[in-house]
Amino acid sequence: MLNIVLFGPPGCGKGTQSAILKDKYDLVHISTGDVFRGLDPESELAKLAKSYADKGNLVPDDITIKILQSEVKKYPNARGVIYDGFPRTSAQAEALDVFLKSKGGAVSCMLELEVEENELRTRLKGRAMDSGRPDDADPAVIQNRIDVYNTQTSPVAGFYKTQGKYKSINGIGSIKEVSERLFQNLEEVIA
Ligand code: ADP
């Protein structure tokens, strides 16, 4: 089974590109951000996740790892999974390895979409107009998300680099240009 980690800062295009990869390669797309936003808003879990997300902070690892595992288990017959927004900490990366190993699998590759910070701020500001997400609307929260990415999430790339599974992709350009780059990089993984 393919297990593709799509990695990169908030606003880099992970959601957009995941949807394209999902269709092209017949994969399941799991976005932990979408899973948290899709919880019953009255549930304690949803309220807890929202209390972190609205400030641009990460939801604690134990909760996030459990959510991710139960989401993956919903698709036992999937040809593969695209992980979008997970893992975001080293503990999550380690937990994903252990979880996949228990199912006889492994991460196939990590693709990082590289986009510089000014461009991220512009994109997230634009997205706030139609996303309705409180964490897109406030420049201080956007900055916190970028800072959290740089300190807590960015080191996760090293975890996959040491495993020889890391690929960097230029995330600047049209949606089509970026997806073409992703396709090229995935050819050898999927073959
Ligand atoms: P972004 O546009 O910042 O990539 P996401 O939709 O992926 O947004 O995530 C929104 C929020 O959900 C994050 O800021 C965080 O609070 C929470 N979240 C999503 N995935 C994770 C994760 N793997 N670990 C911890 N928190 C997460």
Coordinates of N, CA and C and ligand atoms in Angstrom, one line a residue:
M1 N 0.8 -1.2 0.0 CA 0.0 0.0 0.0 C 0.9 1.3 0.0
L2 N 0.4 2.2 -0.8 CA 1.2 3.5 -0.8 C 0.8 4.4 0.4
N3 N 1.8 4.9 1.0 CA 1.6 5.9 2.1 C 2.4 7.1 1.8
I4 N 1.7 8.2 1.3 CA 2.4 9.4 0.8 C 2.2 10.5 1.8
V5 N 3.3 11.0 2.4 CA 3.1 12.2 3.3 C 3.4 13.4 2.5
L6 N 2.3 14.3 2.4 CA 2.5 15.6 1.7 C 2.7 16.6 2.8
F7 N 3.9 17.3 2.7 CA 4.4 18.1 3.8 C 4.6 19.5 3.4
G8 N 4.5 20.4 4.3 CA 4.8 21.8 4.0 C 4.0 22.7 4.9
P9 N 4.4 24.0 4.9 CA 3.8 25.0 5.8 C 2.3 25.3 5.5
P10 N 1.6 25.9 6.4 CA 0.2 26.2 6.1 C 0.1 27.2 4.9
G11 N -0.7 26.8 4.0 CA -0.9 27.7 2.8 C 0.0 27.3 1.6
C12 N 0.7 26.2 1.8 CA 1.7 25.8 0.7 C 1.0 25.0 -0.4
G13 N -0.3 24.6 -0.2 CA -1.0 24.0 -1.3 C -1.3 22.5 -1.1
K14 N -1.1 22.0 0.2 CA -1.2 20.6 0.4 C -2.6 20.1 0.1
G15 N -3.6 20.8 0.6 CA -5.0 20.4 0.4 C -5.4 20.3 -1.1
T16 N -5.0 21.4 -1.9 CA -5.3 21.5 -3.3 C -4.6 20.3 -4.0
Q17 N -3.3 20.1 -3.7 CA -2.6 19.1 -4.5 C -3.0 17.7 -4.0
S18 N -3.4 17.5 -2.8 CA -3.9 16.2 -2.3 C -5.1 15.8 -3.1
A19 N -6.0 16.7 -3.4 CA -7.2 16.4 -4.1 C -6.9 15.9 -5.5
I20 N -5.9 16.5 -6.1 CA -5.4 16.1 -7.5 C -4.8 14.7 -7.5
L21 N -3.9 14.5 -6.5 CA -3.2 13.2 -6.4 C -4.1 12.1 -6.1
K22 N -5.1 12.4 -5.2 CA -6.1 11.4 -4.8 C -6.8 10.9 -6.1
D23 N -7.3 11.8 -7.0 CA -8.0 11.4 -8.2 C -7.1 10.7 -9.1
K24 N -5.9 11.2 -9.3 CA -5.0 10.6 -10.3 C -4.5 9.2 -10.0
Y25 N -4.2 9.0 -8.7 CA -3.7 7.7 -8.3 C -4.7 6.8 -7.5
D26 N -5.9 7.3 -7.4 CA -6.9 6.5 -6.7 C -6.5 6.2 -5.2
L27 N -6.3 7.3 -4.5 CA -5.9 7.2 -3.1 C -6.9 7.8 -2.2
V28 N -6.8 7.5 -0.9 CA -7.6 8.1 0.1 C -6.8 9.3 0.6
H29 N -7.5 10.4 0.8 CA -6.9 11.7 1.3 C -7.3 11.9 2.7
I30 N -6.3 11.9 3.6 CA -6.6 12.1 5.0 C -5.9 13.4 5.5
S31 N -6.7 14.4 5.8 CA -6.2 15.7 6.3 C -6.7 15.8 7.8
T32 N -5.7 15.8 8.7 CA -6.1 15.8 10.1 C -6.8 17.1 10.4
G33 N -6.5 18.2 9.7 CA -7.2 19.5 9.9 C -8.6 19.3 9.5
D34 N -8.9 18.7 8.4 CA -10.3 18.5 8.0 C -11.0 17.6 8.9
V35 N -10.3 16.5 9.5 CA -11.0 15.6 10.4 C -11.4 16.4 11.7
F36 N -10.5 17.2 12.2 CA -10.8 18.0 13.4 C -12.0 18.9 13.1
R37 N -12.0 19.6 11.9 CA -13.1 20.5 11.6 C -14.4 19.8 11.3
G38 N -14.3 18.5 11.0 CA -15.5 17.7 10.7 C -16.2 17.0 11.9
L39 N -15.5 17.2 13.0 CA -16.1 16.5 14.2 C -17.4 17.2 14.6
D40 N -18.3 16.5 15.3 CA -19.5 17.1 15.8 C -19.2 18.3 16.7
P41 N -19.6 19.5 16.3 CA -19.1 20.7 17.0 C -19.5 20.7 18.5
E42 N -20.5 19.9 18.9 CA -20.9 19.8 20.3 C -20.1 18.9 21.1
S43 N -19.3 18.0 20.4 CA -18.5 17.0 21.2 C -17.3 17.7 21.9
E44 N -17.0 17.0 23.0 CA -15.8 17.5 23.8 C -14.6 17.6 23.0
L45 N -14.4 16.5 22.2 CA -13.2 16.4 21.4 C -13.1 17.6 20.4
A46 N -14.2 17.9 19.7 CA -14.2 19.0 18.8 C -13.9 20.3 19.5
K47 N -14.5 20.5 20.6 CA -14.2 21.8 21.4 C -12.8 21.9 21.8
L48 N -12.2 20.7 22.2 CA -10.8 20.7 22.6 C -9.9 21.0 21.4
A49 N -10.1 20.4 20.3 CA -9.3 20.6 19.1 C -9.4 22.0 18.6
K50 N -10.6 22.6 18.7 CA -10.9 24.0 18.2 C -10.1 25.0 19.1
S51 N -10.0 24.6 20.4 CA -9.4 25.6 21.3 C -7.9 25.7 20.9
Y52 N -7.3 24.7 20.4 CA -5.9 24.8 19.9 C -5.8 25.4 18.5
A53 N -6.7 24.9 17.6 CA -6.6 25.3 16.2 C -6.9 26.8 16.0
D54 N -7.8 27.3 16.8 CA -8.2 28.7 16.6 C -7.1 29.6 17.0
K55 N -6.2 29.1 17.8 CA -5.0 30.0 18.2 C -3.8 29.7 17.3
G56 N -3.9 28.7 16.4 CA -2.8 28.3 15.5 C -1.8 27.4 16.2
N57 N -2.2 26.8 17.3 CA -1.4 25.8 18.0 C -1.7 24.4 17.6
L58 N -0.8 23.5 17.8 CA -1.0 22.1 17.5 C -1.9 21.4 18.6
V59 N -2.8 20.6 18.1 CA -3.6 19.7 19.0 C -2.6 18.7 19.6
P60 N -2.7 18.4 20.9 CA -1.7 17.5 21.5 C -1.6 16.1 20.7
D61 N -0.4 15.6 20.8 CA 0.0 14.4 20.0 C -0.9 13.2 20.3
D62 N -1.2 13.0 21.6 CA -1.9 11.7 21.9 C -3.3 11.7 21.2
I63 N -4.0 12.9 21.2 CA -5.3 13.0 20.6 C -5.2 12.9 19.1
T64 N -4.2 13.6 18.5 CA -4.1 13.6 17.1 C -3.7 12.2 16.5
I65 N -2.8 11.5 17.2 CA -2.4 10.2 16.8 C -3.6 9.2 16.8
K66 N -4.4 9.3 17.8 CA -5.6 8.4 17.9 C -6.6 8.7 16.8
I67 N -6.8 10.0 16.5 CA -7.7 10.4 15.5 C -7.2 9.9 14.1
L68 N -5.9 10.1 13.9 CA -5.3 9.6 12.6 C -5.5 8.1 12.4
Q69 N -5.2 7.4 13.5 CA -5.3 5.9 13.4 C -6.7 5.5 13.1
S70 N -7.7 6.1 13.8 CA -9.1 5.6 13.5 C -9.5 6.0 12.2
E71 N -9.0 7.1 11.6 CA -9.4 7.5 10.3 C -8.8 6.5 9.2
V72 N -7.5 6.2 9.4 CA -6.9 5.2 8.5 C -7.7 3.9 8.5
K73 N -8.1 3.5 9.7 CA -8.8 2.2 9.8 C -10.1 2.2 9.1
K74 N -10.7 3.3 8.7 CA -11.9 3.4 8.0 C -11.8 2.9 6.6
Y75 N -10.5 2.8 6.1 CA -10.3 2.5 4.7 C -9.4 1.2 4.5
P76 N -9.8 0.1 5.0 CA -8.9 -1.1 5.0 C -8.6 -1.6 3.6
N77 N -9.4 -1.2 2.6 CA -9.1 -1.7 1.2 C -8.5 -0.6 0.3
A78 N -8.0 0.5 0.9 CA -7.5 1.6 0.1 C -6.2 1.1 -0.7
R79 N -6.1 1.7 -1.9 CA -4.8 1.4 -2.6 C -3.7 2.1 -2.0
G80 N -4.0 3.2 -1.4 CA -3.0 4.0 -0.7 C -3.6 5.2 0.0
V81 N -2.8 5.9 0.8 CA -3.3 7.1 1.5 C -2.3 8.3 1.3
I82 N -2.9 9.5 1.2 CA -2.1 10.7 1.2 C -2.4 11.3 2.6
Y83 N -1.3 11.5 3.3 CA -1.4 12.1 4.6 C -1.1 13.6 4.5
D84 N -2.1 14.4 4.8 CA -2.0 15.9 4.6 C -2.1 16.6 6.0
G85 N -1.0 17.1 6.4 CA -1.1 17.8 7.8 C -0.8 16.8 8.9
F86 N -0.3 15.7 8.6 CA 0.2 14.7 9.5 C 1.3 13.9 8.9
P87 N 2.4 13.6 9.6 CA 2.8 14.0 10.9 C 3.3 15.5 11.0
R88 N 3.0 16.1 12.1 CA 3.4 17.5 12.3 C 4.4 17.6 13.5
T89 N 4.7 16.5 14.1 CA 5.8 16.5 15.2 C 6.5 15.2 15.0
S90 N 7.7 15.2 15.6 CA 8.5 14.0 15.5 C 7.8 12.8 16.2
A91 N 7.1 13.1 17.3 CA 6.4 12.0 18.0 C 5.3 11.4 17.0
Q92 N 4.7 12.3 16.3 CA 3.6 11.8 15.3 C 4.3 11.0 14.2
A93 N 5.5 11.4 13.8 CA 6.2 10.6 12.7 C 6.5 9.2 13.2
E94 N 7.0 9.2 14.4 CA 7.4 7.9 15.0 C 6.2 7.0 15.2
A95 N 5.1 7.6 15.7 CA 3.8 6.9 15.9 C 3.3 6.3 14.5
L96 N 3.4 7.1 13.5 CA 3.0 6.7 12.2 C 3.8 5.5 11.7
D97 N 5.1 5.5 11.9 CA 5.9 4.4 11.5 C 5.5 3.1 12.2
V98 N 5.3 3.2 13.5 CA 4.9 2.1 14.4 C 3.5 1.5 13.9
F99 N 2.6 2.5 13.7 CA 1.2 2.1 13.3 C 1.3 1.4 11.9
L100 N 2.0 1.9 10.9 CA 2.0 1.3 9.6 C 2.7 0.0 9.7
K101 N 3.8 -0.1 10.5 CA 4.5 -1.4 10.6 C 3.6 -2.5 11.1
S102 N 2.7 -2.1 12.1 CA 1.8 -3.1 12.7 C 0.8 -3.6 11.6
K103 N 0.7 -2.9 10.5 CA -0.2 -3.3 9.4 C 0.6 -3.9 8.3
G104 N 1.9 -4.0 8.5 CA 2.8 -4.6 7.4 C 3.2 -3.5 6.4
G105 N 3.0 -2.3 6.7 CA 3.3 -1.2 5.7 C 4.4 -0.3 6.2
A106 N 4.6 0.8 5.5 CA 5.6 1.8 5.8 C 5.3 3.1 5.0
V107 N 5.8 4.2 5.4 CA 5.7 5.4 4.6 C 6.5 5.2 3.3
S108 N 5.8 5.5 2.2 CA 6.5 5.3 0.9 C 7.4 6.5 0.6
C109 N 6.9 7.7 0.8 CA 7.8 8.9 0.6 C 7.1 10.1 1.3
M110 N 8.0 11.1 1.6 CA 7.5 12.4 2.0 C 7.8 13.4 0.9
L111 N 6.8 14.2 0.4 CA 7.0 15.2 -0.6 C 6.8 16.5 0.1
E112 N 7.8 17.4 0.2 CA 7.6 18.7 0.8 C 7.4 19.8 -0.2
L113 N 6.3 20.5 -0.1 CA 6.0 21.7 -1.0 C 6.7 22.9 -0.4
E114 N 7.7 23.4 -1.1 CA 8.5 24.6 -0.6 C 7.9 25.9 -1.1
V115 N 7.4 26.7 -0.1 CA 6.9 28.1 -0.5 C 7.4 29.0 0.5
E116 N 7.9 30.2 0.1 CA 8.5 31.1 1.1 C 7.4 31.9 1.8
E117 N 7.8 32.4 3.0 CA 6.9 32.9 4.0 C 5.9 34.0 3.5
N118 N 6.5 35.0 2.8 CA 5.7 36.1 2.3 C 4.5 35.6 1.4
E119 N 4.8 34.7 0.6 CA 3.8 34.1 -0.3 C 2.8 33.3 0.5
L120 N 3.2 32.6 1.6 CA 2.2 31.9 2.5 C 1.3 32.9 3.1
R121 N 1.8 34.0 3.6 CA 0.9 35.0 4.3 C -0.1 35.5 3.3
T122 N 0.3 35.8 2.1 CA -0.6 36.3 1.0 C -1.7 35.3 0.7
R123 N -1.3 34.1 0.5 CA -2.2 33.0 0.2 C -3.2 32.8 1.3
L124 N -2.8 32.8 2.6 CA -3.7 32.5 3.7 C -4.7 33.7 3.9
K125 N -4.2 34.9 3.7 CA -5.1 36.0 3.7 C -6.2 35.9 2.7
G126 N -5.8 35.5 1.5 CA -6.7 35.4 0.4 C -7.7 34.3 0.7
R127 N -7.2 33.2 1.3 CA -8.1 32.1 1.6 C -9.1 32.4 2.7
A128 N -8.8 33.3 3.6 CA -9.7 33.7 4.7 C -11.0 34.2 4.1
M129 N -11.0 34.8 2.9 CA -12.2 35.4 2.3 C -13.3 34.3 2.2
D130 N -12.9 33.1 1.7 CA -13.9 32.1 1.6 C -13.8 30.9 2.5
S131 N -12.7 30.7 3.2 CA -12.6 29.5 4.0 C -13.5 29.6 5.3
G132 N -13.8 30.8 5.8 CA -14.5 31.0 7.0 C -13.8 30.5 8.2
R133 N -12.5 30.2 8.1 CA -11.7 29.6 9.2 C -11.2 30.7 10.1
P134 N -11.5 30.7 11.4 CA -11.0 31.7 12.3 C -9.4 31.8 12.2
D135 N -8.8 30.6 12.0 CA -7.3 30.7 12.0 C -6.7 31.2 10.7
D136 N -7.6 31.5 9.7 CA -7.1 32.2 8.5 C -7.3 33.7 8.6
A137 N -8.2 34.1 9.5 CA -8.6 35.5 9.4 C -7.7 36.5 10.2
D138 N -7.0 36.0 11.1 CA -6.2 36.8 12.0 C -4.7 36.7 11.7
P139 N -4.1 37.9 11.3 CA -2.7 37.8 10.9 C -1.8 37.3 12.1
A140 N -2.1 37.5 13.3 CA -1.3 37.0 14.4 C -1.4 35.5 14.5
V141 N -2.6 35.0 14.2 CA -2.7 33.5 14.3 C -2.0 32.9 13.1
I142 N -2.1 33.5 11.9 CA -1.3 33.0 10.8 C 0.2 33.0 11.1
Q143 N 0.6 34.1 11.7 CA 2.1 34.1 12.0 C 2.4 33.0 13.0
N144 N 1.5 32.8 14.0 CA 1.8 31.7 15.0 C 1.8 30.3 14.3
R145 N 0.9 30.1 13.3 CA 1.0 28.8 12.6 C 2.3 28.6 11.8
I146 N 2.8 29.8 11.2 CA 4.0 29.7 10.5 C 5.2 29.4 11.5
D147 N 5.1 30.1 12.7 CA 6.2 29.9 13.7 C 6.2 28.5 14.2
V148 N 5.0 28.0 14.5 CA 4.8 26.6 15.0 C 5.4 25.6 14.0
Y149 N 5.1 25.9 12.7 CA 5.6 25.0 11.6 C 7.1 25.0 11.7
N150 N 7.7 26.2 11.7 CA 9.2 26.3 11.7 C 9.8 25.6 12.9
T151 N 9.2 25.7 14.1 CA 9.9 25.2 15.2 C 9.5 23.7 15.4
Q152 N 8.2 23.3 15.4 CA 7.8 22.0 15.8 C 7.7 21.0 14.6
T153 N 7.3 21.5 13.4 CA 6.9 20.6 12.3 C 8.1 20.4 11.3
S154 N 8.8 21.5 11.0 CA 9.8 21.5 10.0 C 10.9 20.4 10.3
P155 N 11.3 20.1 11.6 CA 12.2 19.1 11.8 C 11.8 17.7 11.4
V156 N 10.5 17.5 11.2 CA 10.0 16.2 10.8 C 10.6 15.7 9.5
A157 N 10.9 16.7 8.6 CA 11.5 16.4 7.3 C 12.8 15.6 7.5
G158 N 13.6 15.9 8.6 CA 14.8 15.2 8.8 C 14.6 13.7 9.1
F159 N 13.5 13.4 9.7 CA 13.2 12.1 10.1 C 13.1 11.2 8.8
Y160 N 12.5 11.8 7.7 CA 12.3 11.0 6.5 C 13.6 11.1 5.6
K161 N 14.3 12.3 5.8 CA 15.6 12.4 5.0 C 16.5 11.2 5.5
T162 N 16.6 11.0 6.8 CA 17.5 9.9 7.2 C 17.1 8.5 6.7
Q163 N 15.8 8.4 6.4 CA 15.3 7.1 5.9 C 15.4 7.1 4.3
G164 N 15.9 8.2 3.7 CA 16.0 8.3 2.2 C 14.6 8.4 1.6
K165 N 13.6 8.9 2.3 CA 12.3 9.0 1.7 C 11.8 10.4 1.4
Y166 N 12.7 11.4 1.5 CA 12.3 12.8 1.4 C 12.6 13.4 0.0
K167 N 11.6 14.1 -0.5 CA 11.8 14.8 -1.8 C 11.2 16.2 -1.6
S168 N 12.0 17.2 -2.1 CA 11.6 18.6 -2.0 C 11.0 19.0 -3.4
I169 N 9.9 19.7 -3.3 CA 9.2 20.2 -4.5 C 9.0 21.7 -4.5
N170 N 9.3 22.4 -5.6 CA 9.0 23.8 -5.6 C 7.5 24.0 -5.7
G171 N 6.9 24.7 -4.6 CA 5.5 24.9 -4.5 C 5.0 26.2 -5.2
I172 N 5.9 26.9 -5.8 CA 5.5 28.2 -6.5 C 5.2 27.9 -8.0
G173 N 4.1 28.5 -8.4 CA 3.7 28.3 -9.8 C 2.2 28.0 -9.9
S174 N 1.7 27.7 -11.1 CA 0.3 27.4 -11.1 C 0.0 26.0 -10.5
I175 N -1.3 25.8 -10.2 CA -1.6 24.5 -9.6 C -1.2 23.4 -10.5
K176 N -1.3 23.5 -11.8 CA -1.0 22.5 -12.7 C 0.5 22.3 -12.7
E177 N 1.3 23.4 -12.7 CA 2.8 23.2 -12.7 C 3.2 22.5 -11.5
V178 N 2.6 22.8 -10.3 CA 3.1 22.1 -9.1 C 2.7 20.6 -9.2
S179 N 1.4 20.4 -9.6 CA 1.0 19.0 -9.7 C 1.9 18.1 -10.6
E180 N 2.3 18.7 -11.8 CA 3.2 18.0 -12.7 C 4.5 17.6 -12.0
R181 N 5.0 18.6 -11.2 CA 6.2 18.3 -10.4 C 6.0 17.1 -9.5
L182 N 4.8 17.1 -8.8 CA 4.5 16.0 -7.9 C 4.4 14.7 -8.6
F183 N 3.8 14.7 -9.8 CA 3.6 13.5 -10.6 C 5.0 12.9 -10.9
Q184 N 5.9 13.8 -11.4 CA 7.2 13.4 -11.8 C 7.9 12.7 -10.6
N185 N 7.8 13.3 -9.5 CA 8.5 12.7 -8.3 C 7.9 11.4 -7.8
L186 N 6.6 11.3 -8.1 CA 5.9 10.1 -7.6 C 6.0 8.9 -8.6
E187 N 6.4 9.2 -9.8 CA 6.5 8.1 -10.8 C 7.4 6.9 -10.3
E188 N 8.5 7.2 -9.7 CA 9.4 6.1 -9.3 C 8.9 5.4 -8.1
V189 N 8.2 6.2 -7.2 CA 7.6 5.6 -6.0 C 6.5 4.6 -6.3
I190 N 5.7 5.0 -7.3 CA 4.5 4.3 -7.7 C 4.8 3.1 -8.6
A191 N 5.9 3.3 -9.4 CA 6.2 2.2 -10.4 C 6.4 0.8 -9.7
Ligands
ADP1 P1 -3.1 24.4 7.7 O1 -3.8 25.3 6.7 O2 -2.5 25.3 8.8 O3 -2.2 23.4 7.1 P2 -4.8 22.3 8.7 O4 -6.2 22.3 8.2 O5 -3.9 21.2 8.3 O6 -4.3 23.8 8.5 O7 -4.9 22.3 10.3 C1 -5.6 23.2 11.1 C2 -5.3 23.1 12.6 O8 -5.7 21.8 13.0 C3 -3.8 23.2 12.9 O9 -3.4 24.6 13.1 C4 -3.8 22.4 14.2 O10 -4.3 23.2 15.3 C5 -4.7 21.3 14.0 N1 -4.0 20.1 13.4 C6 -4.1 19.6 12.2 N2 -3.3 18.5 12.0 C7 -2.6 18.4 13.2 C8 -1.6 17.6 13.6 N3 -1.1 16.6 12.8 N4 -1.1 17.7 14.9 C9 -1.6 18.7 15.7 N5 -2.5 19.5 15.3 C10 -3.0 19.4 14.1

